[in-house]
Tab-separated table of N, CA and C in Angstrom:
chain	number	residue	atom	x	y	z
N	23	UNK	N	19.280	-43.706	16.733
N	23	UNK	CA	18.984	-44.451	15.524
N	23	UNK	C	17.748	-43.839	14.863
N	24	UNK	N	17.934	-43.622	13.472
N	24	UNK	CA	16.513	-43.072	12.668
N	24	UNK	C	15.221	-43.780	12.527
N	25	UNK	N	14.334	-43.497	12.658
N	25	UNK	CA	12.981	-43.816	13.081
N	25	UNK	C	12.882	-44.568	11.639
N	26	UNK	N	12.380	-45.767	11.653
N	26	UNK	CA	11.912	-46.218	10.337
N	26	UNK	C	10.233	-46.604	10.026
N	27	UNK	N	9.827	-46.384	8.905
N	27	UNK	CA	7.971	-45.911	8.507
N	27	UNK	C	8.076	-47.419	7.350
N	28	UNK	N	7.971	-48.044	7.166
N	28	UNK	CA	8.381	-48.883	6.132
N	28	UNK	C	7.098	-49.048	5.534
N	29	UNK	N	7.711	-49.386	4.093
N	29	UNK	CA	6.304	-49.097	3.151
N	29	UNK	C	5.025	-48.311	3.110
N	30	UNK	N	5.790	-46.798	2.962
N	30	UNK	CA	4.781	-46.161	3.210
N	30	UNK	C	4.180	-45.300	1.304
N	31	UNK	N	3.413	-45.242	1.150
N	31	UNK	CA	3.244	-44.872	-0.180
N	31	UNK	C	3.497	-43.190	-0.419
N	32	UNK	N	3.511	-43.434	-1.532
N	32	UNK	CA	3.818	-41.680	-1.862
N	32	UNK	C	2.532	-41.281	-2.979
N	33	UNK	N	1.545	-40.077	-2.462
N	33	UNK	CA	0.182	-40.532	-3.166
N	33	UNK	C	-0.029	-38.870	-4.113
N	34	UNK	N	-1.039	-38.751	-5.011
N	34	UNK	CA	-0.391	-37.529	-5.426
N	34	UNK	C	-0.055	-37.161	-6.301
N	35	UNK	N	0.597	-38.332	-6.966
N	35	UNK	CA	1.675	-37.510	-8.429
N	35	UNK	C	0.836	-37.537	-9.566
N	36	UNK	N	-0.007	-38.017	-9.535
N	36	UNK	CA	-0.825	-37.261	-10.790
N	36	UNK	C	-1.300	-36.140	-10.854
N	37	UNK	N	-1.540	-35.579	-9.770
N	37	UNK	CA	-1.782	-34.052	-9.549
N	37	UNK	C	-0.767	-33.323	-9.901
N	38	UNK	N	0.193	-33.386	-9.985
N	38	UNK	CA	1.862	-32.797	-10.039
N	38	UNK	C	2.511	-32.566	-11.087
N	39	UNK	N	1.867	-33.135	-12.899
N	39	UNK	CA	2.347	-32.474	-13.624
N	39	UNK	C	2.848	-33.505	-14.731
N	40	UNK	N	3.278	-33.866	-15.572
N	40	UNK	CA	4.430	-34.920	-16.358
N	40	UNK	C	5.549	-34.836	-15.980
N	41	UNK	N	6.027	-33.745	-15.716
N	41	UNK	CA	7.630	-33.914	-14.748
N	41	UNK	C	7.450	-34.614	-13.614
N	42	UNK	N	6.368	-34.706	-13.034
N	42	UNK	CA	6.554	-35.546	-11.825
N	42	UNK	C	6.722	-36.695	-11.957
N	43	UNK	N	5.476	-37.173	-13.267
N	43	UNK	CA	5.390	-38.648	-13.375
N	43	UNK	C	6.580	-38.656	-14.124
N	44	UNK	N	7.285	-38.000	-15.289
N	44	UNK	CA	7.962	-38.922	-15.696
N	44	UNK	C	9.417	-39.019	-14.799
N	45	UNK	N	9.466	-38.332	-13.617
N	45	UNK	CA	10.369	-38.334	-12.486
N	45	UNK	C	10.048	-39.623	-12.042
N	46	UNK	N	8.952	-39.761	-11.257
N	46	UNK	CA	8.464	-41.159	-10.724
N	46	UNK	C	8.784	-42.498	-11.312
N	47	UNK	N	8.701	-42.307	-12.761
N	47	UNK	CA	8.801	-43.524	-13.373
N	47	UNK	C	9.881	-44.074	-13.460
N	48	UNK	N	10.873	-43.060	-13.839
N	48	UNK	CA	12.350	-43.470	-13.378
N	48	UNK	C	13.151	-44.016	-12.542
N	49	UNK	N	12.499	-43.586	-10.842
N	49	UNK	CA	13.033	-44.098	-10.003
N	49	UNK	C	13.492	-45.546	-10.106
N	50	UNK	N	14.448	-45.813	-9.256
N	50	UNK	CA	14.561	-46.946	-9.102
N	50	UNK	C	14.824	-47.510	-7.408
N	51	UNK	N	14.949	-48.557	-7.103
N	51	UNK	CA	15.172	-48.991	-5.839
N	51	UNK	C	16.378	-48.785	-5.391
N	52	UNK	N	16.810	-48.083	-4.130
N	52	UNK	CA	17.367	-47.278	-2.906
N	52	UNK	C	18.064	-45.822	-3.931
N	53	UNK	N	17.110	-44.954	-4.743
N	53	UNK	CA	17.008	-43.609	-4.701
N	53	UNK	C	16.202	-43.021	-3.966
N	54	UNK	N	17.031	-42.002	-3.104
N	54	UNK	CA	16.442	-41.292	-1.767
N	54	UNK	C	15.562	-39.972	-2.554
N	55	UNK	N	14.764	-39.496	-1.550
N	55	UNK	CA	14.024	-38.399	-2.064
N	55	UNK	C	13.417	-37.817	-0.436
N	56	UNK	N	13.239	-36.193	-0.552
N	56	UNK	CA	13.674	-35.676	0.424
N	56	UNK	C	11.962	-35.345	1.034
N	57	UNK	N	11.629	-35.267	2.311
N	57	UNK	CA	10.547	-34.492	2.713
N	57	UNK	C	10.680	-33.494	3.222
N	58	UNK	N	8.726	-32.817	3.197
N	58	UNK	CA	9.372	-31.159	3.982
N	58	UNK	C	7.744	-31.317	4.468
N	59	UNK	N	7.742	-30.779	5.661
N	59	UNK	CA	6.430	-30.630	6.287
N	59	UNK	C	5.187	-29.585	5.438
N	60	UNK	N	4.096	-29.732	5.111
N	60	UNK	CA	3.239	-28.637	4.429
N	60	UNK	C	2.106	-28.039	5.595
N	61	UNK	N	2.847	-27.216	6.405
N	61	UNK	CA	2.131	-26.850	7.274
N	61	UNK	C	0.985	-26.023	7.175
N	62	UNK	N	0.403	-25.318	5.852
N	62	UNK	CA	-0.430	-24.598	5.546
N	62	UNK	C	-1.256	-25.272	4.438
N	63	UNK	N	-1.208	-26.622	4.594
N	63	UNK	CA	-1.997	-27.516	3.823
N	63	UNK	C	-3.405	-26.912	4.191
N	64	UNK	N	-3.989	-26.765	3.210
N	64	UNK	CA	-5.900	-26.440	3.676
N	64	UNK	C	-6.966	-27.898	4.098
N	65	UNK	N	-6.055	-28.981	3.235
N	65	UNK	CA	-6.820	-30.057	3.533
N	65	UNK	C	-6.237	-31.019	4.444
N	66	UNK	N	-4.986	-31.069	4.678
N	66	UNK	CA	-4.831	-32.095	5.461
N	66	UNK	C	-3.204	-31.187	7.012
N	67	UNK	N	-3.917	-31.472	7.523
N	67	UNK	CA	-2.653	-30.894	8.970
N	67	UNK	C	-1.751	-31.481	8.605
N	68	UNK	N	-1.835	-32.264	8.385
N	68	UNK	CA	-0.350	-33.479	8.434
N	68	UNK	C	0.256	-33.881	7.534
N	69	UNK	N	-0.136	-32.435	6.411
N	69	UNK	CA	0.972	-33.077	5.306
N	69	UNK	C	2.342	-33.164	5.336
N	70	UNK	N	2.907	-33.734	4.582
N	70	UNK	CA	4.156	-33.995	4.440
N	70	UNK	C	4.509	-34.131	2.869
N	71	UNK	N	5.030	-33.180	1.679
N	71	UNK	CA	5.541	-33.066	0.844
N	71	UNK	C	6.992	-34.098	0.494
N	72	UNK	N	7.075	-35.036	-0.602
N	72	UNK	CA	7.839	-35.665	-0.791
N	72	UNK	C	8.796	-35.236	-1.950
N	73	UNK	N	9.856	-34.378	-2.093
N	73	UNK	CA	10.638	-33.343	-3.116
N	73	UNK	C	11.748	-34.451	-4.192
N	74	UNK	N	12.007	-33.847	-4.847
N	74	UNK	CA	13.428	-34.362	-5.764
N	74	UNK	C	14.570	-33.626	-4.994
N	75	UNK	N	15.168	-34.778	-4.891
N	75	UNK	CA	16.958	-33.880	-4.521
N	75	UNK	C	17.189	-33.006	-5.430
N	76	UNK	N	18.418	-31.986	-4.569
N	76	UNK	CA	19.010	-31.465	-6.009
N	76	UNK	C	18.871	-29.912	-5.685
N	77	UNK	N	19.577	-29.440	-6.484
N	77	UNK	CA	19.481	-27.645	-6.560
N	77	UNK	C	17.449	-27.528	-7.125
N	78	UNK	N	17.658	-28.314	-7.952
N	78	UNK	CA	16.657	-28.461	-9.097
N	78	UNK	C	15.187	-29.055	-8.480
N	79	UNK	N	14.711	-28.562	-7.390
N	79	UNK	CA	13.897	-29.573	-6.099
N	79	UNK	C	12.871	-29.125	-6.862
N	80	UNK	N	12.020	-30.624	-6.752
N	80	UNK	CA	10.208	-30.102	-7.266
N	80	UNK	C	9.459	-30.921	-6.398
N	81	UNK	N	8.168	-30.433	-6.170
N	81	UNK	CA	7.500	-31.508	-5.541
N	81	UNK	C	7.233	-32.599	-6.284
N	82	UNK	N	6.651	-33.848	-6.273
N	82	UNK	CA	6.560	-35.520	-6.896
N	82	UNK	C	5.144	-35.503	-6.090
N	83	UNK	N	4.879	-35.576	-4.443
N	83	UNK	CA	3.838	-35.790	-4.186
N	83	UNK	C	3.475	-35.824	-2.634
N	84	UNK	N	2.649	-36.474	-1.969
N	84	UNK	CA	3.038	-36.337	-0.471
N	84	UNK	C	2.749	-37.728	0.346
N	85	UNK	N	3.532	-38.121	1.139
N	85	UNK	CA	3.235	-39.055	2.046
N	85	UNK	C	1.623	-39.663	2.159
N	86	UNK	N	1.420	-40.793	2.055
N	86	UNK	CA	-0.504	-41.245	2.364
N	86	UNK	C	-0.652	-40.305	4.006
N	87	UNK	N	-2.007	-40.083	4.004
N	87	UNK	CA	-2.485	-39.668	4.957
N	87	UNK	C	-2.298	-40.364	6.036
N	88	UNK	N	-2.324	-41.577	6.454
N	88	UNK	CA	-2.381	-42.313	7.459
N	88	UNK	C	-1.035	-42.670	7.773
N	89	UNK	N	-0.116	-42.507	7.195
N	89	UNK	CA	1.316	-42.762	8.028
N	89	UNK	C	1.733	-41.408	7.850
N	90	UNK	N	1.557	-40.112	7.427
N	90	UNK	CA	1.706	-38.579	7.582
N	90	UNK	C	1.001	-38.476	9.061
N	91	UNK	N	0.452	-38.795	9.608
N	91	UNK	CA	-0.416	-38.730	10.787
N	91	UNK	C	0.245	-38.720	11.591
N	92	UNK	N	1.203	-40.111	11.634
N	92	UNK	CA	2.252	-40.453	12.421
N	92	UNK	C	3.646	-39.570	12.511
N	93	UNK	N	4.325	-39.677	11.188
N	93	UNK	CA	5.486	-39.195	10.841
N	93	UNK	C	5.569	-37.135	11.009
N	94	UNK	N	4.548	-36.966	10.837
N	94	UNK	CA	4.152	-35.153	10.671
N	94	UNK	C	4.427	-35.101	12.491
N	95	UNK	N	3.966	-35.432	13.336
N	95	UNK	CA	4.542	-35.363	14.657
N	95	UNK	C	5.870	-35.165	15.264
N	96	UNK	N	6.470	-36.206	14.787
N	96	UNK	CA	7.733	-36.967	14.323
N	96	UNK	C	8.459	-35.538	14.226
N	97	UNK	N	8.325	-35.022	12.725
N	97	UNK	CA	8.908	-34.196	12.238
N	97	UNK	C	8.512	-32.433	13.189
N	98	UNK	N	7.634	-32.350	13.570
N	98	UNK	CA	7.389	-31.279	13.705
N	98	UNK	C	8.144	-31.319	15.427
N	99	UNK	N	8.886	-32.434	15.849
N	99	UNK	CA	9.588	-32.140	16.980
N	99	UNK	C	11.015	-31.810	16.880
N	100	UNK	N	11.396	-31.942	15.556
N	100	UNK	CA	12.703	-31.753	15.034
N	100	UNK	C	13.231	-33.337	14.109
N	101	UNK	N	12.837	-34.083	14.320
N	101	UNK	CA	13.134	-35.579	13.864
N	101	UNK	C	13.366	-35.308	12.057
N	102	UNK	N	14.371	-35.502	11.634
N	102	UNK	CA	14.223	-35.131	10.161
N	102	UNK	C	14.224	-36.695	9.660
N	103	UNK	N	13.866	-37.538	8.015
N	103	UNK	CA	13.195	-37.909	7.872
N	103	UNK	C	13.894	-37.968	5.958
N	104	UNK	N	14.212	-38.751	5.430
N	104	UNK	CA	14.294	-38.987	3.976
N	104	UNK	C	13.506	-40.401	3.780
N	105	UNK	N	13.497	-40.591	2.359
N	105	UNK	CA	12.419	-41.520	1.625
N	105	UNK	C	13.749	-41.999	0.630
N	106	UNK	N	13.326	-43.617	0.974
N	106	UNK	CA	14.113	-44.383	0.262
N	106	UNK	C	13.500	-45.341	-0.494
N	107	UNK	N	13.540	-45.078	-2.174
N	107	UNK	CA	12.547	-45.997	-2.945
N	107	UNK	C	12.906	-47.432	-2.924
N	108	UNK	N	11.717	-47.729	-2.693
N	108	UNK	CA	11.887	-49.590	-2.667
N	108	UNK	C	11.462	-50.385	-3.841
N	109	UNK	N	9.992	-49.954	-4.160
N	109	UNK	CA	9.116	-50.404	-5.412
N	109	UNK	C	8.633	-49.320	-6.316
């Protein structure tokens, strides 16, 4: 059974551009969106990048630090891992 992180924020997207936000704004509740580990993050070990589906993939933003802490483990044992919008 898949590991569940519930309510975890996605932090970030203002750094990311107007395509991101106006990606973000759109969402709606149970559109999935994909992660990918950022293992050469300079600032944080444990990032975790949160992408747009699609041929057309961009970054949006990355997991909060404090449940990336958790989940970046997770993932880096093989455990894969999607994001399902709630709010």
């Amino acid at each position: 059974m898949p590991k569940t992180f519930p309510l975890v924020r996605v932090v970030g997207m203002h750094f990311r551009g107007q395509a991101a936000k106006d990606y973000a704004a759109a969402l709606q509740p149970g559109d999935t969106l994909l992660v990918e580990r950022e293992l050469d993050n300079a600032y944080d070990p444990n990032a975790i990048k949160v992408m747009t589906p699609g041929d057309n993939s961009f970054h949006l933003g990355y997991i909060e630090r404090g449940a990336a802490m958790w989940i970046a483990s997770e993932m880096d044992e093989g455990m894969a891992f999607t994001v399902t919008v709630e709010d």
